[in-house]
């Protein structure tokens, strides 16, 4: 069965600093991977997705993610964090249903 | 295009009652999935409907059920509510069924069971 692991439960980053959120997946075939963001009391917003092809994918809000098959990883990055990026971030893999990681809460300090 | 809408946004029920949640997918989307989100268990898949048929089901008891109408709108029902059913219930829609499909989420219905 497919699964994803987000090793970091909580990350604190200063505004303007770079951010990297880790995601590792377990899947036998080509994974279809997603990053979603959830603000408090809200639903999930799609940031970006990877199906195949270029291993560096661009998303909304200045986010990008790199797929590394050799490391079974799909890490999310942003070069310069804004206060509005404070939220919970979920990595997910789709095998006819989405399986989510536990999420990483990002706190942005001024 | 309007996004996924869910009604109601908030619900308070008591143990033993039943509840029905509604989801309207993005126009043209034919697949609707439901997820439960709790602090302890995280995001868990409940079931998926496509063309009015349940295609996939997660590991939840039979008290959780759903249906999809010909216009792709979906409802989920929880009978005999338990305290542990308190959660955010999220609906997601996609154009078609399949692993390559992108699911777009609604704002959720927050259910509190007292």
XYZ file of N, CA and C in Angstrom, chain A residues 7 18 31-32 36 38 42 44-46 57 72 86 94 107:
45
model
N 8.423 13.913 8.105
C 9.184 13.724 9.336
C 9.080 14.880 10.321
N 14.348 30.992 3.869
C 13.895 29.905 2.993
C 13.224 28.810 3.826
N 4.699 7.218 -8.668
C 3.794 7.889 -7.721
C 3.210 9.159 -8.312
N 1.992 9.431 -7.937
C 1.358 10.699 -8.265
C 1.279 11.472 -6.945
N -0.572 19.986 -0.477
C -1.704 20.826 -0.169
C -1.358 21.682 1.044
N -3.239 24.003 4.248
C -4.492 24.237 4.974
C -4.294 25.340 6.001
N -9.903 26.028 7.479
C -10.174 26.007 6.041
C -9.995 24.613 5.461
N -8.449 22.239 2.114
C -7.112 22.054 1.562
C -7.002 22.747 0.209
N -5.926 23.483 0.046
C -5.665 24.145 -1.227
C -4.487 23.472 -1.903
N -4.633 23.145 -3.163
C -3.569 22.492 -3.911
C -2.444 23.485 -4.193
N 8.937 20.787 -10.012
C 7.630 21.313 -10.380
C 7.367 22.625 -9.662
N 13.173 8.538 -2.799
C 11.731 8.431 -2.501
C 11.235 9.675 -1.785
N 2.209 30.924 6.973
C 1.959 30.161 8.192
C 0.693 29.343 8.015
N -1.525 9.689 -4.544
C -2.813 9.275 -5.070
C -2.721 7.913 -5.737
N 5.251 27.804 11.329
C 5.094 29.069 12.036
C 6.095 30.055 11.464
